[in-house]
Amino acid sequence: MIRIKGSYFLLPIFIQFISFVAYSQNFHVSIYGSDNNSGTSTHPLATFEAAKRKVNEFKAKHDLKSGVINVWIHGGTYDLKNTFSLTELDSGTLANPIVWQAVKGEKVSITGGKTLPGKLFRKALPKEIVARLSPTARVNVVSIDLKKYGISDFGSYKQYGHALPVIPSPLELFYNNEPMPVAKYPNSGFIKIGKVVDKGSVPRIGDKSGKGAKFHYTESRINRWVGQKDIWLQGTFNYGFADDCIEISSIDSIDNLITLTSPHLYGVASGRDFQQYIALNILEELDSPGEWYLDRSDGILYFWPPSDYSKAVFSVSLLEKPIITLKNTSNCTIKGLQVESGRGIGIYMENSSNCYISDCVVRNMGTSGIFMGQGAESFSDSLSIDDYDGKAVSENIGSLQNHIYKYTAWDRNAGHDNGIIGCEVYNTGSGGIYLSGGSKLKLIKGNNVVDNCKIHDYNRRNKFTWAGINIDGCGNSVIHCEIYNSDWQGIYVHGNDHVFEYNEIHHVTLNSDDTSPWYIGRDPSDRGNIVRYNYFHHCGNPNRMNMGIYCDDSSTGVTVFGNVFYKMSTNHGVLFSNSGWHLVMKNNIVVDPISVTAEISAHYYTWAAGQTVNMFGEKGLLRKRLTENVHFDKPPYSTRYPELLSYLDPIITGKEWQGMRSKGNELSGNVIIGGPAEPVSLKGGEYATMSSTNNYVSKDDPGFVNMKGGDFTLKESSIVYKQIIGFQPVPFREMGLRKSR
């Protein structure tokens, strides 16, 4: 095995890149090629399917000993009408890996859409359209007849959001490789929800009547939309962690009332500053550069170009299935490609082994960038999480979050020993990368890794719920990544024995409530997770309920070691837990937090006192997760995590259990500069516990190399090494992306 900065990789990950192999068999693909060609550099093939056939023919005819089979893809844009699929038949071997890669120095774009030159757009607009636009828009908006160029599948808007399935986007427009916003109001900011007349159905408590809410609006501009169809409101309709996108049923301009077609999970409420929305898909609001609107009845797309469009590159997304899939595939690498402009997933991996996505850019996707493992499909249309049931499905995210909430030990069949390496994932609709692998039930490690990747701007459609990296399973790792620019979370965790190290996470959790840059929660069996040597900075919103390392309801067994936290605007602590066990925060550096370093809440004795039987009782959620989803009292759990065996022991039969009381939490050996003098806040009485020992707390520079310049490396002469015996140097300069990506 080879070790790089604290993280282990199996040797095969490097085999595909070494230059001293016994031989190299090469095939070539070009937009100027022909599938009748031999596939050489001078006679390239035209399609990936033809290249697959050539590779498999070569494998069948040759008894290979060692070497790489390369498929070189030459520069250009490859608009795919169907998924490019690699299966078991397309696998390599450890000795003979297959690498699909861009020719060095050439830009290869694999799209799930159609590219349109700017010259196809026209300035002349129908009179009836002109009448609906503002005077300024009339002279700037251009149009194109998509049907004229063979595009008739526009998709359709459907409700999406919290507790709802992740669904492919409808057709989207990209201009010079950037997603353009559909015509909306307002162009910036939000509209506050007015007085609620009828909150609508509340599916969260079992109300399945399907009634939409009714509430007042105060913006007179909304009167202009009376009679228009297919207008959608996207916003936060009740809790600040639950977004939704719901169609307007009607607008009453006399009483200033909006009625929605369908309910929000929690019912609609108003009065809090985050209970707000924007309105989407309105021709009359096409009033600023970059906005567009598609008339689905005749296929005319209207657009206000933000710059000279005559030489611009336009594309529209068409493919709802993943652009590239690797299913039951082994020893294959996808390298150096741009994968973009699809309505669904960019790259999908299932039951793969020793497969790598390397140095790729995955962007402008309707759902996620790279998705490892299966998704789920609900058996019903119910919004309620509690009565959810469904099945695993391939090539689709769907109801993954609801499925794994119910079946916490679900093995998503992601495979093992795979890597996503040196990639950039951005401008995605519903999260960046989904990492899975291993068996939570059997505590078998998947050894899948996301390494040296940049993930940002990953919530274009689902504003909340889906993080930069979502991880589950057992024994996977996220290392040397940079995650940033999101209203939502950086990393969302399920599972066991994952390692998160040398990452930089910043400017996330910017506009959501009850959220954090790193989150785990509601399953005491999710143990053994390590957060080590990461740089968290400029996270959170002081006007929202935010946490840093959020070990939510009944989390256990998380180690937070050697990290640097700077300018954390998380008003419930750099670390927070509701009644957690064995949460250890040690040897970290915390600089200028707005709140305490750690906050522990005894929530089962305060605001959640009425939920204890539902959590710990005979049919309780936590009991089910510990005794049915896994078996915490039998191997491997009883031997790996013996300290968990007393979790369900009764204190008062039928009323109180050991797991309700915090236990084994530790804040020790940390450097805390700024913030409150007392680094720990205990909320809710005597059962909120955390020991606080040997921490260095000061307002002054303890001897950083350059505190003002943001270099939090401690000098060898730092007072910290005298004040905290055994304090280990924190490798600040190694955190984040490696310089040679």
XYZ file of C-alpha atoms in Angstrom:
741
model
C 0.000 0.000 0.000
C 1.035 3.581 -0.612
C 0.470 6.353 1.913
C -0.086 9.974 0.939
C -0.500 12.544 3.725
C -2.347 10.319 6.114
C -4.578 8.488 3.668
C -4.228 5.021 2.199
C -4.818 3.947 -1.365
C -4.531 0.547 -2.909
C -1.786 0.235 -5.492
C -4.148 -0.293 -8.467
C -5.148 3.346 -8.355
C -1.686 4.202 -9.586
C -1.254 1.366 -12.072
C -3.367 3.183 -14.594
C -1.050 6.176 -14.631
C 2.426 4.652 -14.585
C 4.531 5.069 -17.688
C 6.699 1.959 -17.505
C 4.067 -0.610 -18.476
C 4.868 -3.506 -20.760
C 2.797 -2.149 -23.622
C 0.064 0.274 -24.437
C -2.719 -0.508 -26.889
C -4.348 2.638 -28.262
C -7.644 3.435 -29.935
C -8.806 6.877 -31.042
C -12.184 8.626 -31.252
C -12.773 11.931 -33.027
C -15.753 14.052 -34.062
C -14.181 13.873 -37.527
C -13.800 10.098 -37.479
C -15.826 7.220 -38.899
C -16.979 3.998 -37.280
C -15.734 2.209 -40.384
C -12.177 3.209 -39.513
C -9.645 1.080 -37.679
C -9.406 3.381 -34.660
C -5.807 4.474 -35.100
C -4.674 8.061 -34.578
C -4.811 8.686 -38.326
C -8.054 6.764 -38.849
C -10.114 7.433 -35.719
C -13.551 6.159 -34.870
C -16.535 8.497 -34.554
C -18.443 7.083 -31.568
C -17.772 5.643 -28.149
C -19.876 2.587 -28.956
C -17.577 1.735 -31.849
C -14.568 2.197 -29.597
C -16.085 -0.204 -27.041
C -16.470 -2.831 -29.732
C -12.849 -2.391 -30.835
C -11.590 -2.709 -27.264
C -13.601 -5.867 -26.613
C -12.533 -7.401 -29.912
C -8.929 -6.702 -28.978
C -9.362 -8.263 -25.521
C -10.945 -11.381 -27.032
C -8.100 -11.905 -29.496
C -5.116 -11.275 -27.239
C -3.794 -13.071 -24.184
C -2.742 -9.978 -22.284
C -0.094 -10.048 -19.586
C 0.323 -6.447 -18.478
C -0.294 -3.044 -19.940
C -2.867 -0.342 -20.479
C -5.592 -0.171 -23.102
C -6.156 3.501 -23.908
C -9.107 4.995 -25.703
C -7.962 8.475 -26.705
C -10.782 10.964 -27.244
C -9.864 13.921 -29.402
C -11.059 17.459 -28.818
C -14.596 18.549 -29.590
C -18.166 18.415 -28.336
C -19.917 15.054 -28.307
C -23.678 15.535 -27.869
C -25.065 12.181 -26.705
C -28.666 11.144 -27.287
C -28.230 8.086 -25.071
C -26.139 7.130 -22.065
C -22.582 5.974 -22.682
C -22.537 2.753 -20.639
C -19.590 0.675 -19.488
C -20.594 -2.738 -18.125
C -18.886 -5.892 -16.893
C -18.083 -6.766 -20.508
C -16.156 -3.510 -20.823
C -13.972 -4.126 -17.777
C -10.228 -4.253 -17.668
C -8.115 -6.228 -15.221
C -5.623 -5.190 -12.580
C -2.867 -5.973 -15.059
C -4.731 -4.501 -18.024
C -6.751 -1.447 -16.977
C -8.756 0.406 -19.599
C -8.500 4.191 -19.688
C -10.948 6.394 -21.561
C -9.258 9.757 -21.684
C -8.982 13.069 -23.470
C -5.960 13.581 -25.658
C -3.538 15.737 -23.702
C -4.061 19.419 -24.403
C -7.401 18.869 -26.157
C -10.752 19.875 -24.668
C -13.370 17.128 -24.781
C -16.973 17.870 -23.851
C -19.442 15.002 -23.434
C -22.933 16.462 -23.189
C -26.450 15.277 -22.555
C -27.841 18.122 -24.582
C -27.664 19.861 -27.901
C -25.285 22.637 -28.845
C -26.778 25.611 -30.678
C -24.733 28.359 -32.366
C -25.697 31.919 -31.503
C -26.468 32.768 -35.109
C -29.658 30.676 -34.903
C -31.322 33.172 -32.560
C -33.581 35.878 -34.005
C -34.385 39.378 -32.754
C -37.874 39.672 -34.268
C -40.595 38.814 -31.741
C -44.341 38.217 -32.221
C -46.514 41.208 -31.303
C -48.358 39.296 -28.594
C -45.029 38.491 -26.916
C -43.776 42.063 -27.209
C -46.917 43.259 -25.441
C -46.115 41.103 -22.406
C -42.511 42.296 -22.043
C -41.167 45.465 -20.460
C -39.974 48.214 -22.864
C -36.329 47.440 -22.075
C -36.784 43.715 -22.576
C -38.467 44.208 -25.955
C -35.263 45.507 -27.533
C -32.962 42.949 -25.898
C -34.802 39.627 -25.986
C -34.071 37.180 -28.817
C -35.744 33.882 -29.656
C -35.225 30.490 -31.236
C -37.698 27.880 -32.464
C -36.416 24.707 -30.806
C -38.744 22.441 -32.763
C -37.203 23.698 -35.975
C -33.892 22.229 -34.819
C -35.273 18.868 -33.749
C -35.922 19.619 -30.079
C -39.429 18.782 -28.903
C -38.901 17.071 -25.529
C -38.935 20.034 -23.173
C -39.650 18.153 -19.982
C -42.059 19.706 -17.525
C -42.004 21.389 -14.168
C -42.954 19.148 -11.254
C -42.939 19.724 -7.535
C -39.573 19.032 -5.920
C -38.064 19.762 -2.542
C -37.819 18.497 1.014
C -38.867 14.817 1.405
C -39.752 14.661 -2.289
C -37.880 12.568 -4.856
C -34.989 14.161 -6.697
C -36.213 14.311 -10.285
C -34.569 15.253 -13.572
C -34.850 18.908 -14.440
C -36.882 20.084 -17.407
C -34.935 21.552 -20.316
C -32.374 24.112 -19.133
C -30.426 26.736 -21.072
C -26.664 27.192 -20.836
C -24.843 30.185 -22.305
C -21.058 30.016 -22.687
C -21.101 27.043 -20.306
C -23.026 28.843 -17.558
C -26.601 28.010 -16.489
C -29.050 30.805 -17.173
C -31.897 31.593 -14.740
C -35.449 31.043 -15.881
C -37.489 34.274 -15.828
C -38.331 34.999 -12.196
C -39.430 37.566 -9.667
C -37.758 39.126 -7.857
C -34.414 39.116 -9.650
C -32.667 39.165 -6.274
C -33.918 38.526 -2.777
C -37.244 36.971 -1.847
C -40.925 37.730 -1.260
C -42.114 37.242 2.313
C -45.081 34.919 2.764
C -48.064 37.020 3.801
C -50.745 36.103 6.291
C -51.667 32.441 5.912
C -55.397 31.868 5.437
C -55.108 28.081 5.123
C -51.825 26.261 5.728
C -52.976 23.402 3.507
C -52.520 19.717 4.231
C -49.714 18.702 6.578
C -48.409 15.359 5.249
C -45.800 15.174 8.032
C -48.573 14.320 10.505
C -50.363 11.927 8.178
C -52.744 14.334 6.416
C -53.018 12.920 2.887
C -55.841 15.142 1.640
C -53.484 16.876 -0.796
C -54.818 20.389 -0.242
C -52.611 23.321 -1.205
C -52.113 26.316 1.072
C -53.706 29.731 0.668
C -51.961 32.926 1.758
C -51.917 36.666 1.124
C -49.367 38.486 -0.989
C -48.344 42.106 -0.584
C -46.542 42.721 -3.896
C -48.872 44.370 -6.409
C -46.710 43.084 -9.247
C -48.166 39.630 -8.691
C -51.450 40.916 -10.114
C -49.802 40.862 -13.550
C -49.675 37.068 -13.418
C -53.402 36.486 -13.069
C -54.519 33.846 -15.555
C -51.004 32.662 -16.403
C -50.279 28.937 -16.150
C -47.266 26.964 -15.006
C -46.000 29.522 -12.475
C -44.025 28.017 -9.604
C -43.021 29.293 -6.189
C -39.708 28.126 -4.778
C -38.917 28.882 -1.182
C -38.901 28.005 2.482
C -42.545 27.594 3.386
C -42.240 26.621 7.051
C -38.984 25.367 8.598
C -35.674 26.871 7.539
C -34.212 23.497 6.564
C -37.031 22.470 4.194
C -37.276 24.038 0.745
C -39.975 23.315 -1.805
C -41.049 24.266 -5.323
C -44.853 24.302 -5.695
C -47.109 25.367 -8.555
C -49.595 28.207 -8.186
C -53.187 27.059 -8.649
C -54.759 30.509 -8.728
C -54.198 34.182 -7.971
C -57.049 36.245 -6.545
C -56.179 39.877 -7.323
C -59.191 41.227 -5.399
C -58.258 39.692 -2.043
C -54.543 39.368 -2.897
C -54.526 35.613 -2.340
C -52.321 32.882 -3.780
C -53.571 29.295 -3.708
C -51.069 26.475 -4.260
C -51.857 23.283 -6.162
C -50.323 20.910 -3.611
C -49.181 20.878 0.022
C -45.832 21.479 1.640
C -44.682 18.687 3.969
C -45.095 20.773 7.117
C -47.875 23.073 5.905
C -47.252 26.721 5.016
C -46.444 29.304 7.707
C -45.384 32.950 7.822
C -43.843 35.478 10.183
C -40.231 34.293 10.386
C -37.593 35.963 8.252
C -36.797 32.810 6.274
C -40.424 32.031 5.373
C -40.202 33.388 1.858
C -40.253 32.507 -1.841
C -39.446 33.523 -5.395
C -41.717 33.037 -8.414
C -40.420 31.157 -11.467
C -41.266 30.595 -15.126
C -43.056 33.860 -15.940
C -42.673 35.490 -19.360
C -43.644 38.914 -17.984
C -40.652 38.737 -15.612
C -38.101 38.209 -18.384
C -36.606 41.587 -17.553
C -32.876 41.220 -16.966
C -29.797 39.867 -18.795
C -29.459 36.094 -18.620
C -33.119 35.305 -18.037
C -35.081 33.070 -20.387
C -38.520 31.587 -20.863
C -39.733 28.636 -22.933
C -43.229 28.603 -24.378
C -43.887 24.874 -24.239
C -46.917 25.112 -26.514
C -44.956 26.173 -29.584
C -41.344 25.467 -28.611
C -40.145 29.067 -28.812
C -37.413 29.943 -26.327
C -37.014 33.626 -25.416
C -33.715 34.852 -23.987
C -32.036 38.098 -22.949
C -28.342 37.522 -23.750
C -25.947 38.951 -21.159
C -23.395 39.751 -23.894
C -22.916 39.640 -27.667
C -24.546 36.346 -28.530
C -23.547 36.080 -32.186
C -20.425 34.076 -31.365
C -21.626 32.604 -28.085
C -22.090 28.897 -27.423
C -25.602 27.877 -26.408
C -26.710 24.468 -25.266
C -29.925 22.993 -23.919
C -30.157 19.898 -21.722
C -32.075 16.890 -23.052
C -30.865 13.583 -21.591
C -32.648 12.592 -18.362
C -30.581 9.449 -17.808
C -26.946 9.689 -16.647
C -24.511 10.785 -19.345
C -21.963 8.081 -18.429
C -22.534 4.917 -16.386
C -20.179 2.288 -14.987
C -22.232 -0.704 -13.799
C -20.605 -3.965 -12.692
C -17.426 -2.546 -14.193
C -13.911 -3.062 -12.907
C -10.488 -1.610 -13.632
C -11.660 1.264 -15.804
C -10.806 4.945 -15.668
C -12.577 7.979 -17.107
C -9.969 10.728 -17.357
C -9.789 14.353 -18.415
C -13.325 14.794 -19.788
C -15.917 17.526 -19.386
C -19.295 15.945 -18.698
C -22.101 18.484 -18.855
C -25.535 19.736 -19.858
C -27.766 16.868 -18.776
C -31.091 16.848 -16.969
C -30.054 14.156 -14.518
C -26.783 12.670 -13.219
C -23.428 13.314 -14.859
C -21.560 10.074 -14.068
C -23.189 7.086 -12.355
C -21.293 4.165 -10.758
C -22.837 0.942 -9.434
C -21.187 -2.255 -8.185
C -17.871 -1.149 -9.637
C -14.398 -1.924 -8.372
C -11.055 -0.297 -9.027
C -12.750 2.286 -11.223
C -11.686 5.910 -11.214
C -13.119 9.197 -12.372
C -9.981 11.273 -12.739
C -9.340 14.915 -13.651
C -12.840 15.420 -15.015
C -15.089 18.460 -14.914
C -18.739 17.601 -14.274
C -21.021 20.614 -14.460
C -24.372 22.009 -15.479
C -26.318 18.921 -14.466
C -29.997 18.864 -13.517
C -29.445 16.676 -10.452
C -26.000 15.535 -9.239
C -22.512 15.487 -10.658
C -21.184 12.037 -9.742
C -23.398 9.433 -8.079
C -22.011 6.228 -6.590
C -24.538 3.528 -5.672
C -28.253 3.063 -6.204
C -31.075 5.490 -5.547
C -34.640 4.674 -4.505
C -38.194 4.841 -5.770
C -41.208 5.289 -3.503
C -44.180 2.945 -3.737
C -46.562 5.881 -3.237
C -46.833 9.629 -3.767
C -47.111 10.314 -0.041
C -44.976 13.151 1.285
C -44.787 11.688 4.778
C -41.376 10.369 5.799
C -42.732 8.090 8.517
C -44.883 5.897 6.269
C -42.404 5.829 3.386
C -41.630 2.582 1.668
C -39.910 1.936 -1.615
C -37.283 -0.005 -3.512
C -33.730 0.460 -4.736
C -33.333 1.602 -8.341
C -30.435 2.194 -10.695
C -29.383 5.392 -12.452
C -31.691 7.586 -10.410
C -31.507 9.474 -7.101
C -35.231 9.590 -6.444
C -36.248 9.032 -2.816
C -32.770 8.110 -1.590
C -32.992 10.304 1.497
C -36.318 8.836 2.640
C -35.168 5.283 1.901
C -31.956 5.543 3.887
C -33.816 7.282 6.721
C -35.968 4.157 7.080
C -33.375 1.534 6.095
C -30.252 3.006 7.653
C -28.083 -0.040 6.901
C -29.103 -0.096 3.236
C -26.214 -1.240 1.057
C -26.550 0.918 -2.057
C -24.400 -1.493 -4.079
C -21.762 1.099 -4.856
C -18.863 -1.322 -5.088
C -15.423 -0.990 -3.550
C -11.961 0.464 -4.082
C -13.156 3.200 -6.431
C -11.953 6.777 -6.615
C -13.138 10.189 -7.729
C -9.848 12.012 -8.080
C -8.845 15.526 -9.093
C -12.298 16.439 -10.416
C -14.319 19.642 -10.326
C -18.082 19.372 -9.845
C -20.237 22.487 -9.985
C -23.467 24.089 -11.144
C -25.428 20.965 -10.262
C -29.086 20.906 -9.292
C -29.214 18.586 -6.281
C -25.855 18.039 -4.629
C -22.350 17.485 -5.901
C -21.011 13.971 -5.259
C -22.782 10.987 -3.675
C -20.229 8.612 -2.158
C -21.133 5.159 -0.908
C -19.650 1.703 -0.503
C -19.065 -1.006 2.062
C -21.546 -2.631 4.406
C -22.869 -0.755 7.418
C -24.626 -3.919 8.565
C -21.454 -6.025 8.538
C -19.008 -3.129 9.114
C -17.055 -4.010 5.985
C -15.182 -1.072 4.494
C -15.854 0.077 0.951
C -12.523 1.902 0.542
C -14.074 4.345 -1.904
C -12.593 7.823 -1.944
C -13.184 11.365 -3.135
C -9.711 12.862 -3.364
C -8.486 16.320 -4.364
C -11.800 17.445 -5.827
C -13.357 20.898 -5.995
C -17.126 20.930 -5.390
C -19.115 24.164 -5.416
C -22.414 25.747 -6.450
C -24.280 22.465 -6.090
C -27.839 23.528 -5.206
C -29.287 25.204 -8.284
C -32.637 23.372 -7.966
C -32.955 21.601 -4.625
C -31.683 24.445 -2.474
C -31.455 22.290 0.655
C -31.127 18.592 1.633
C -28.336 17.654 -0.804
C -24.787 18.509 0.238
C -21.544 19.004 -1.630
C -20.671 15.437 -0.684
C -23.280 13.000 0.667
C -21.729 9.870 2.132
C -23.052 6.574 3.492
C -22.011 2.953 3.902
C -18.845 2.048 5.780
C -15.174 2.892 5.532
C -15.019 5.521 2.796
C -13.048 8.754 2.765
C -13.072 12.354 1.606
C -9.614 13.907 1.459
C -7.986 17.085 0.156
C -11.241 18.456 -1.249
C -12.523 22.015 -1.388
C -16.274 22.511 -0.891
C -17.860 25.946 -1.042
C -20.599 28.350 -2.100
C -23.874 26.864 -0.914
C -26.857 27.808 1.211
C -26.799 24.209 2.441
C -24.331 21.797 3.988
C -20.841 20.881 2.861
C -20.855 17.208 3.912
C -23.839 15.077 4.987
C -22.959 11.795 6.704
C -24.575 8.421 7.228
C -22.650 5.305 8.157
C -19.544 4.172 9.960
C -15.778 4.487 10.005
C -15.565 7.208 7.375
C -12.540 9.508 7.336
C -12.674 13.195 6.410
C -9.254 14.780 6.309
C -7.227 17.608 4.745
C -10.335 19.254 3.289
C -11.181 22.944 3.052
C -14.857 23.768 3.570
C -15.976 27.378 3.434
C -18.888 29.667 2.600
C -21.523 26.990 3.094
C -24.683 26.961 5.218
C -25.176 30.552 4.121
C -28.972 30.736 4.098
C -30.524 27.728 5.823
C -31.679 26.963 9.343
C -30.786 24.077 11.668
C -27.868 23.143 9.410
C -24.083 22.935 9.368
C -21.014 22.465 7.159
C -20.616 18.865 8.447
C -23.656 16.889 9.595
C -24.513 13.502 11.076
C -27.549 12.561 13.132
C -30.357 10.402 14.494
C -28.568 7.068 14.435
C -26.414 6.058 17.438
C -25.005 3.153 15.428
C -23.278 5.586 13.026
C -19.938 5.437 14.870
C -16.242 5.609 14.167
C -16.315 8.689 11.944
C -13.198 10.865 12.005
C -12.985 14.567 11.121
C -9.266 15.290 11.030
C -6.944 18.010 9.676
C -9.613 20.034 7.891
C -9.917 23.794 7.478
C -13.434 25.125 8.091
C -13.869 28.858 7.638
C -16.496 31.518 6.940
C -19.325 29.036 7.411
C -22.806 29.753 8.667
C -25.143 32.698 8.970
C -25.453 34.564 12.284
C -29.142 35.183 11.553
C -29.892 31.466 11.248
C -29.716 28.528 13.646
C -26.405 27.083 12.481
C -23.879 24.666 13.916
C -20.333 23.753 12.887
C -19.716 20.039 13.341
C -23.351 19.053 13.887
C -23.774 15.768 15.721
C -27.557 15.874 15.731
C -30.042 13.865 17.792
C -28.307 10.940 19.526
C -25.099 10.934 17.477
C -22.238 8.903 18.906
C -18.592 8.133 18.326
C -17.340 11.126 16.317
C -13.711 12.251 16.663
C -12.810 15.828 15.710
C -9.017 16.149 15.782
C -6.437 18.600 14.469
C -8.785 20.852 12.511
C -8.694 24.630 12.081
C -11.942 26.581 12.477
C -11.882 30.277 11.519
C -14.654 32.870 11.423
C -17.370 30.335 12.118
C -20.705 32.184 12.116
C -22.396 29.199 13.727
C -24.350 30.524 16.680
C -24.778 27.103 18.304
C -21.125 26.268 18.564
C -18.256 25.007 16.478
C -19.409 21.574 17.611
C -23.020 20.938 18.607
C -24.926 17.884 19.729
C -28.355 16.954 20.992
C -27.673 14.315 23.672
C -24.628 12.803 21.970
C -22.288 10.128 23.269
C -18.503 9.832 22.915
C -17.971 13.000 20.917
C -14.316 13.955 21.209
C -12.998 17.352 20.096
C -9.266 17.453 20.653
C -6.112 19.226 19.433
C -8.049 21.687 17.247
C -7.441 25.381 16.573
C -10.479 27.666 16.813
C -10.103 31.338 15.843
C -12.725 34.102 16.096
C -15.934 32.077 16.446
C -19.141 34.022 17.103
C -20.188 31.462 19.704
C -18.811 28.769 21.986
C -16.506 26.023 20.802
C -18.903 23.277 21.902
C -22.575 23.212 22.847
C -24.348 20.154 24.230
C -28.127 20.079 24.612
C -30.099 17.667 26.803
C -32.953 17.892 24.345
C -34.801 14.812 25.621
C -35.361 16.727 28.856
C -36.414 19.987 27.201
C -38.027 20.588 23.815
C -37.972 16.884 22.795
C -39.310 15.526 26.101
C -42.502 14.430 24.405
C -40.615 12.367 21.824
C -38.771 9.960 24.109
C -41.131 6.989 23.774
C -41.218 7.468 20.000
C -37.426 7.329 19.995
C -36.575 4.745 22.690
C -39.804 2.821 23.291
C -40.742 -0.615 22.001
C -41.403 0.735 18.498
C -39.076 3.718 18.823
C -36.979 5.006 15.943
C -33.619 4.660 17.691
C -34.485 1.211 19.038
C -35.348 0.074 15.527
C -32.093 1.454 14.171
C -30.075 -0.317 16.836
C -31.897 -3.657 16.971
C -33.484 -4.155 13.541
C -31.487 -2.174 10.977
C -28.302 -3.373 12.673
C -27.823 -5.613 15.712
C -25.872 -3.512 18.191
C -25.843 -6.287 20.809
C -24.232 -8.862 18.509
C -20.968 -8.987 16.543
C -19.640 -7.097 14.720
C -21.279 -4.164 16.548
C -20.976 -5.557 20.072
C -17.263 -6.210 19.615
C -16.429 -3.066 17.621
C -18.520 -0.698 19.743
C -18.991 -2.302 23.199
C -19.554 1.137 24.777
C -22.893 1.290 22.925
C -24.342 -1.815 24.610
C -25.991 0.128 27.442
C -27.641 2.681 25.161
C -31.175 1.268 25.418
C -30.949 0.251 29.076
C -33.932 1.611 31.042
C -33.510 4.145 33.833
C -37.241 4.340 34.518
C -39.046 1.553 32.696
C -41.057 2.861 29.785
C -40.123 6.490 30.457
C -36.383 7.054 30.546
C -33.381 5.334 28.955
C -29.601 5.687 29.184
C -29.320 7.081 25.663
C -31.289 10.163 26.694
C -28.333 11.407 28.750
C -25.141 12.715 27.164
C -22.127 10.591 27.942
C -18.388 10.505 27.274
C -18.136 13.858 25.495
C -14.755 15.585 25.679
C -13.283 18.967 24.767
C -9.572 18.814 25.491
C -6.259 20.168 24.325
C -7.714 22.759 21.952
C -6.403 26.223 21.089
C -9.274 28.718 21.253
C -8.579 32.309 20.228
C -11.482 34.722 20.596
C -15.053 33.853 21.367
C -16.534 33.394 24.850
C -14.217 32.900 27.812
C -15.999 29.652 28.657
C -15.671 27.397 25.594
C -18.496 24.971 26.481
C -22.211 25.663 26.754
C -24.429 23.030 28.381
C -28.151 23.439 27.716
C -31.097 21.763 29.392
C -29.884 20.754 32.818
C -27.638 18.161 34.425
C -27.836 15.594 31.626
C -26.081 17.819 29.122
C -22.465 16.875 29.785
C -19.047 17.443 28.243
C -15.711 17.541 30.029
C -13.527 20.568 29.250
C -9.856 20.173 30.155
C -6.437 21.442 29.165
C -7.715 23.940 26.590
C -5.771 27.125 25.860
C -8.269 30.014 25.708
C -7.063 33.519 24.886
C -7.835 36.686 22.961
C -4.243 37.023 21.768
C -2.209 35.545 18.944
C -0.634 32.391 20.427
C 2.213 32.397 17.925
C 0.731 31.760 14.508
C 3.019 32.205 11.518
C 0.735 34.951 10.167
C -2.583 35.347 11.961
C -3.623 38.485 10.053
C -2.692 36.859 6.758
C -4.640 33.705 7.559
C -1.740 31.303 8.135
C -2.663 29.427 11.303
C 0.438 27.268 11.375
C 1.869 27.452 14.880
C 5.496 28.502 15.207
C 7.767 26.126 17.069
C 8.091 28.842 19.715
C 4.320 29.100 20.226
C 3.112 29.286 23.813
C 0.661 26.515 22.975
C 3.325 23.814 23.229
C 4.069 24.930 26.802
C 0.465 25.364 27.855
C -0.929 22.163 26.333
C 1.416 19.278 27.036
C 1.272 16.794 24.173
C -0.314 19.182 21.682
C 0.477 17.905 18.196
C 1.358 20.307 15.363
C -1.647 20.926 13.111
C -0.654 20.599 9.405
C -2.505 23.737 8.305
C -0.585 24.229 5.052
C -1.477 20.743 3.857
C -5.225 21.324 4.131
C -7.331 21.770 1.025
C -6.534 20.928 -2.567
C -3.097 19.628 -3.367
C -1.162 22.191 -5.362
C -0.565 19.739 -8.200
C -4.107 18.687 -9.039
